[in-house]
CSV table of C-alpha atoms in Angstrom, one decimal:
chain,number,residue,atom,x,y,z
A,171,MET,CA,0.4,0.2,0.0
A,172,LYS,CA,3.1,1.7,0.7
A,173,ALA,CA,5.3,2.1,-2.0
A,174,GLY,CA,5.7,3.8,-5.2
A,175,LYS,CA,3.6,3.6,-8.2
A,176,GLU,CA,3.6,4.2,-11.4
A,177,TYR,CA,0.6,5.2,-13.9
A,178,VAL,CA,0.1,6.0,-18.2
A,179,CYS,CA,-2.6,8.8,-18.3
A,180,VAL,CA,-4.5,10.3,-20.5
A,181,MET,CA,-4.2,14.4,-19.2
A,182,ARG,CA,-7.3,15.9,-21.8
A,183,LEU,CA,-6.9,19.9,-22.0
A,184,HIS,CA,-9.4,22.4,-22.1
A,185,GLY,CA,-7.8,24.4,-24.9
A,186,PRO,CA,-5.8,25.7,-26.9
A,187,PHE,CA,-1.8,25.6,-25.2
A,188,ASN,CA,2.2,25.6,-26.7
A,189,GLU,CA,4.1,22.4,-26.1
A,190,ASN,CA,7.2,24.2,-24.6
A,191,GLU,CA,5.1,25.8,-22.1
A,192,LEU,CA,3.1,22.5,-21.1
A,193,LYS,CA,6.4,20.6,-21.4
A,194,LYS,CA,8.1,23.3,-18.8
A,195,VAL,CA,5.1,22.7,-16.7
A,196,LEU,CA,5.0,19.2,-16.5
A,197,LYS,CA,9.0,19.8,-15.1
A,198,GLU,CA,7.9,21.8,-12.1
A,199,PHE,CA,5.6,19.2,-10.6
A,200,THR,CA,8.5,16.6,-10.7
A,201,GLY,CA,9.3,16.0,-7.5
A,202,PRO,CA,7.8,17.2,-4.0
A,203,ILE,CA,4.4,19.2,-4.8
A,204,TYR,CA,1.4,20.2,-2.4
A,205,GLN,CA,-1.9,18.2,-3.1
A,206,ARG,CA,-4.9,18.7,-1.5
A,207,PRO,CA,-7.5,15.4,-2.3
A,208,PRO,CA,-10.1,15.9,-4.5
A,209,LEU,CA,-14.0,15.9,-3.4
A,210,ARG,CA,-14.8,12.2,-3.9
A,211,SER,CA,-11.8,10.7,-2.3
A,212,ALA,CA,-11.6,8.3,0.1
A,213,VAL,CA,-9.4,10.1,2.9
A,214,LYS,CA,-10.1,13.5,4.8
A,215,ARG,CA,-9.5,16.6,2.0
A,216,ILE,CA,-6.1,18.2,3.8
A,217,LEU,CA,-3.6,19.8,2.1
A,218,ARG,CA,-0.1,17.2,1.9
A,219,ILE,CA,3.2,16.9,0.3
A,220,ARG,CA,3.4,14.0,-2.1
A,221,LYS,CA,6.2,13.5,-4.2
A,222,VAL,CA,6.4,13.0,-8.0
A,223,TYR,CA,9.6,10.8,-9.1
A,224,TYR,CA,9.3,11.4,-12.5
A,225,ILE,CA,6.3,12.8,-15.5
A,226,GLU,CA,7.7,11.4,-18.6
A,227,LEU,CA,5.4,12.7,-21.9
A,228,LEU,CA,4.7,10.4,-24.3
A,229,GLU,CA,2.7,11.4,-26.8
A,230,ILE,CA,0.7,14.9,-27.8
A,231,ASP,CA,-2.9,13.9,-30.2
A,232,GLY,CA,-4.9,17.0,-30.2
A,233,LYS,CA,-5.5,18.2,-26.6
A,234,ASP,CA,-5.1,15.1,-25.4
A,235,ILE,CA,-1.5,14.3,-23.2
A,236,LEU,CA,-0.4,10.8,-22.8
A,237,MET,CA,2.3,10.3,-20.1
A,238,ARG,CA,4.2,7.9,-17.9
A,239,VAL,CA,4.0,9.0,-13.9
A,240,GLY,CA,5.5,7.8,-11.6
A,241,VAL,CA,4.9,9.2,-7.7
A,242,GLU,CA,4.5,8.1,-4.2
A,243,ALA,CA,1.9,6.7,-2.6
A,244,GLY,CA,-1.2,8.8,-2.1
A,245,THR,CA,-0.5,11.1,-4.7
A,246,TYR,CA,-3.9,11.5,-7.3
A,247,ILE,CA,-2.9,11.2,-10.7
A,248,ARG,CA,-7.2,12.9,-11.2
A,249,LYS,CA,-5.7,16.3,-9.2
A,250,LEU,CA,-2.5,16.6,-10.9
A,251,CYS,CA,-4.2,16.5,-14.0
A,252,HIS,CA,-6.5,19.2,-12.6
A,253,ASP,CA,-3.6,21.1,-11.0
A,254,ILE,CA,-1.2,20.9,-14.1
A,255,GLY,CA,-4.2,22.7,-16.4
A,256,GLU,CA,-4.6,24.9,-13.9
A,257,VAL,CA,-0.9,26.4,-14.4
A,258,LEU,CA,-1.0,25.8,-18.1
A,259,GLY,CA,-4.3,28.6,-18.0
A,260,CYS,CA,-6.5,26.1,-20.3
A,261,GLY,CA,-8.0,23.8,-17.7
A,262,ALA,CA,-7.5,20.0,-18.0
A,263,HIS,CA,-9.0,16.8,-16.8
A,264,MET,CA,-7.6,13.0,-16.5
A,265,GLN,CA,-9.6,11.5,-19.3
A,266,GLU,CA,-7.8,7.6,-19.2
A,267,LEU,CA,-5.6,6.2,-16.2
A,268,ARG,CA,-4.2,2.5,-16.1
A,269,ARG,CA,-1.5,1.5,-13.0
A,270,THR,CA,1.9,0.1,-14.3
A,271,ARG,CA,3.5,-0.3,-11.5
A,272,VAL,CA,3.1,-0.8,-7.8
A,273,GLY,CA,6.4,-1.3,-5.5
A,274,PRO,CA,8.9,-4.4,-7.8
A,275,PHE,CA,5.6,-5.4,-9.5
A,276,LYS,CA,5.7,-4.2,-13.1
A,277,GLU,CA,2.9,-4.6,-15.5
A,278,ASP,CA,5.2,-6.1,-18.5
A,279,GLU,CA,6.9,-8.3,-16.3
A,280,THR,CA,5.4,-9.7,-13.5
A,281,LEU,CA,1.4,-10.0,-14.6
A,282,VAL,CA,0.2,-13.3,-15.9
A,283,THR,CA,-2.8,-14.8,-16.6
A,284,MET,CA,-4.8,-16.9,-14.6
A,285,TYR,CA,-4.0,-19.7,-18.3
A,286,ASP,CA,-0.3,-19.4,-16.9
A,287,VAL,CA,-1.2,-20.8,-13.9
A,288,LEU,CA,-3.0,-23.6,-14.5
A,289,ASP,CA,-0.7,-24.4,-17.6
A,290,SER,CA,2.1,-24.2,-14.9
A,291,TYR,CA,0.6,-26.4,-12.5
A,292,LYS,CA,-0.3,-29.3,-15.0
A,293,ILE,CA,3.1,-29.1,-16.3
A,294,TRP,CA,4.5,-28.9,-12.3
A,295,ILE,CA,2.0,-31.6,-11.4
A,296,GLU,CA,2.1,-33.9,-14.3
A,297,GLU,CA,5.5,-33.6,-15.5
A,298,GLY,CA,7.5,-33.0,-12.0
A,299,ILE,CA,9.0,-29.6,-13.7
A,300,ASP,CA,9.1,-26.6,-12.0
A,301,LYS,CA,10.3,-24.0,-13.6
A,302,TYR,CA,7.2,-22.7,-15.3
A,303,ILE,CA,5.4,-22.2,-11.9
A,304,ARG,CA,8.5,-20.4,-10.4
A,305,LYS,CA,7.9,-17.4,-12.8
A,306,VAL,CA,4.5,-17.3,-12.4
A,307,ILE,CA,3.8,-17.5,-8.5
A,308,LEU,CA,6.7,-15.5,-7.3
A,309,PRO,CA,8.3,-16.0,-3.6
A,310,VAL,CA,6.9,-13.8,-1.0
A,311,GLU,CA,10.2,-12.2,-0.4
A,312,LYS,CA,9.7,-10.9,-4.3
A,313,GLY,CA,6.8,-8.3,-2.5
A,314,VAL,CA,9.3,-6.2,-0.3
A,315,GLU,CA,12.1,-5.5,-2.3
A,316,HIS,CA,11.6,-2.3,-1.9
A,317,LEU,CA,11.7,-2.1,1.9
A,318,PRO,CA,14.4,-1.4,3.8
A,319,LYS,CA,15.9,-4.6,5.2
A,320,VAL,CA,16.9,-5.8,8.7
A,321,ILE,CA,19.4,-9.5,8.9
A,322,ILE,CA,18.4,-10.6,11.9
A,323,LYS,CA,20.7,-14.0,14.0
A,324,ASP,CA,19.4,-17.7,14.0
A,325,THR,CA,18.7,-17.6,17.3
A,326,ALA,CA,16.2,-14.9,17.1
A,327,VAL,CA,14.0,-15.9,14.4
A,328,ASP,CA,11.5,-17.9,16.3
A,329,ALA,CA,10.8,-15.2,18.7
A,330,ILE,CA,9.6,-12.5,15.8
A,331,CYS,CA,7.4,-15.4,14.4
A,332,HIS,CA,5.7,-15.6,18.1
A,333,GLY,CA,5.5,-11.5,17.7
A,334,ALA,CA,8.1,-10.3,20.1
A,335,SER,CA,9.9,-7.0,19.0
A,336,LEU,CA,13.0,-7.4,17.6
A,337,ALA,CA,16.3,-6.0,20.3
A,338,VAL,CA,19.5,-4.9,19.3
A,339,THR,CA,20.9,-7.8,20.1
A,340,GLY,CA,19.3,-9.9,17.5
A,341,ILE,CA,20.2,-8.0,14.8
A,342,LEU,CA,23.7,-9.0,12.5
A,343,ARG,CA,23.5,-6.2,9.8
A,344,VAL,CA,21.6,-3.6,8.7
A,345,GLU,CA,20.5,-1.4,5.4
A,346,THR,CA,21.5,2.3,5.9
A,347,GLY,CA,19.2,5.3,5.6
A,348,ILE,CA,16.3,3.7,8.1
A,349,ARG,CA,14.5,6.1,10.0
A,350,VAL,CA,12.4,6.2,13.3
A,351,GLY,CA,8.6,5.2,12.1
A,352,ASP,CA,9.8,3.0,8.6
A,353,LEU,CA,8.5,-0.1,8.0
A,354,VAL,CA,11.0,-2.7,8.1
A,355,ALA,CA,11.4,-6.4,6.8
A,356,ILE,CA,13.3,-8.4,8.8
A,357,PHE,CA,15.1,-11.3,6.9
A,358,THR,CA,17.1,-14.7,8.0
A,359,GLN,CA,20.5,-14.7,6.4
A,360,LYS,CA,19.1,-17.0,3.9
A,361,GLY,CA,17.0,-14.0,2.7
A,362,GLU,CA,13.8,-15.7,4.0
A,363,ILE,CA,10.9,-13.0,5.2
A,364,VAL,CA,10.1,-13.0,8.9
A,365,ALA,CA,7.8,-10.2,9.7
A,366,LEU,CA,6.9,-6.8,9.0
A,367,GLY,CA,7.9,-4.3,11.9
A,368,LYS,CA,8.3,-0.5,12.4
A,369,ALA,CA,11.2,0.9,13.3
A,370,LEU,CA,12.7,2.0,16.5
A,371,MET,CA,15.6,3.6,16.0
A,372,ARG,CA,17.8,4.7,13.1
A,373,SER,CA,20.3,2.4,11.2
A,374,GLU,CA,23.2,3.7,12.8
A,375,GLU,CA,21.7,3.0,16.2
A,376,MET,CA,20.7,-0.7,15.7
A,377,ILE,CA,24.3,-1.3,15.2
A,378,SER,CA,26.0,0.7,18.2
A,379,SER,CA,23.0,0.4,20.4
A,380,LYS,CA,24.0,-2.3,23.4
A,381,LYS,CA,20.7,-3.3,24.4
A,382,GLY,CA,16.9,-2.2,23.5
A,383,LEU,CA,14.3,-2.7,21.3
A,384,ALA,CA,15.0,-2.2,17.4
A,385,VAL,CA,12.0,-2.9,15.7
A,386,LYS,CA,8.6,-2.9,16.6
A,387,THR,CA,7.2,-6.3,14.8
A,388,LYS,CA,3.3,-5.6,12.7
A,389,ARG,CA,3.1,-8.4,11.0
A,390,VAL,CA,4.2,-12.0,11.3
A,391,ILE,CA,5.1,-13.6,8.1
A,392,MET,CA,6.9,-16.7,8.7
A,393,LYS,CA,5.4,-20.0,10.6
A,394,PRO,CA,6.6,-20.6,14.2
A,395,GLY,CA,8.5,-23.6,14.4
A,396,THR,CA,10.6,-23.4,11.3
A,397,TYR,CA,13.6,-22.5,13.7
A,398,PRO,CA,14.5,-24.0,16.6
A,399,PRO,CA,12.6,-21.5,19.9
A,400,PHE,CA,16.2,-20.6,21.5
A,401,TRP,CA,14.0,-17.7,23.8
A,402,LYS,CA,12.1,-21.1,25.0
A,403,MET,CA,15.7,-22.6,26.0
A,404,LYS,CA,17.0,-19.4,27.7
A,405,LYS,CA,13.8,-19.6,29.8
A,406,THR,CA,14.0,-22.9,31.0
A,407,LYS,CA,18.0,-22.3,32.2
């Protein structure tokens, strides 16, 4: 839900415009922008800042502008089109919209049909060939590629699987750039996802601190008992 999004959009301008001016305005809307959600939206209509990563002008057909837009989660493309039209002075609205990417999932790389799933499953069951089903059914780790990672010790895995928060003593290494409040992915040394959690420390603090909680577990992915329950062994001693 919080991952970046990419869309292909048709913006229809309401009047005459200058192509060079259009390109200039599109550049002005790249980067952090102020945006108030439209009247018909699922959130409160308060002014907020959202980041537009890029706007790529693909084609101009009369007053229809085809463009590819990469944005932060929570950015309204129809409001973006409206605001671009306001700055141009001719007005505009969003005519068509298609989402082409969410986080690591791209329309032209990861989408498959149910026929693909069925065929690959039959080949796996009947012939024992698994390379096709591995292409259409991706591991859960694929879904968190965009999140910063915290790698933990084997001795800490089962405690996290039971909902415990992650202490700094259970950490092996972390990715840089983690801030307090960030959603992070907790991984084993083998690259298996254990859980998702909210960072309680910055990356530097997770490495330098001798004690304390580094991540509050929010969603457990790995089944308890996958790794030995070292935390139970400590209690019995």
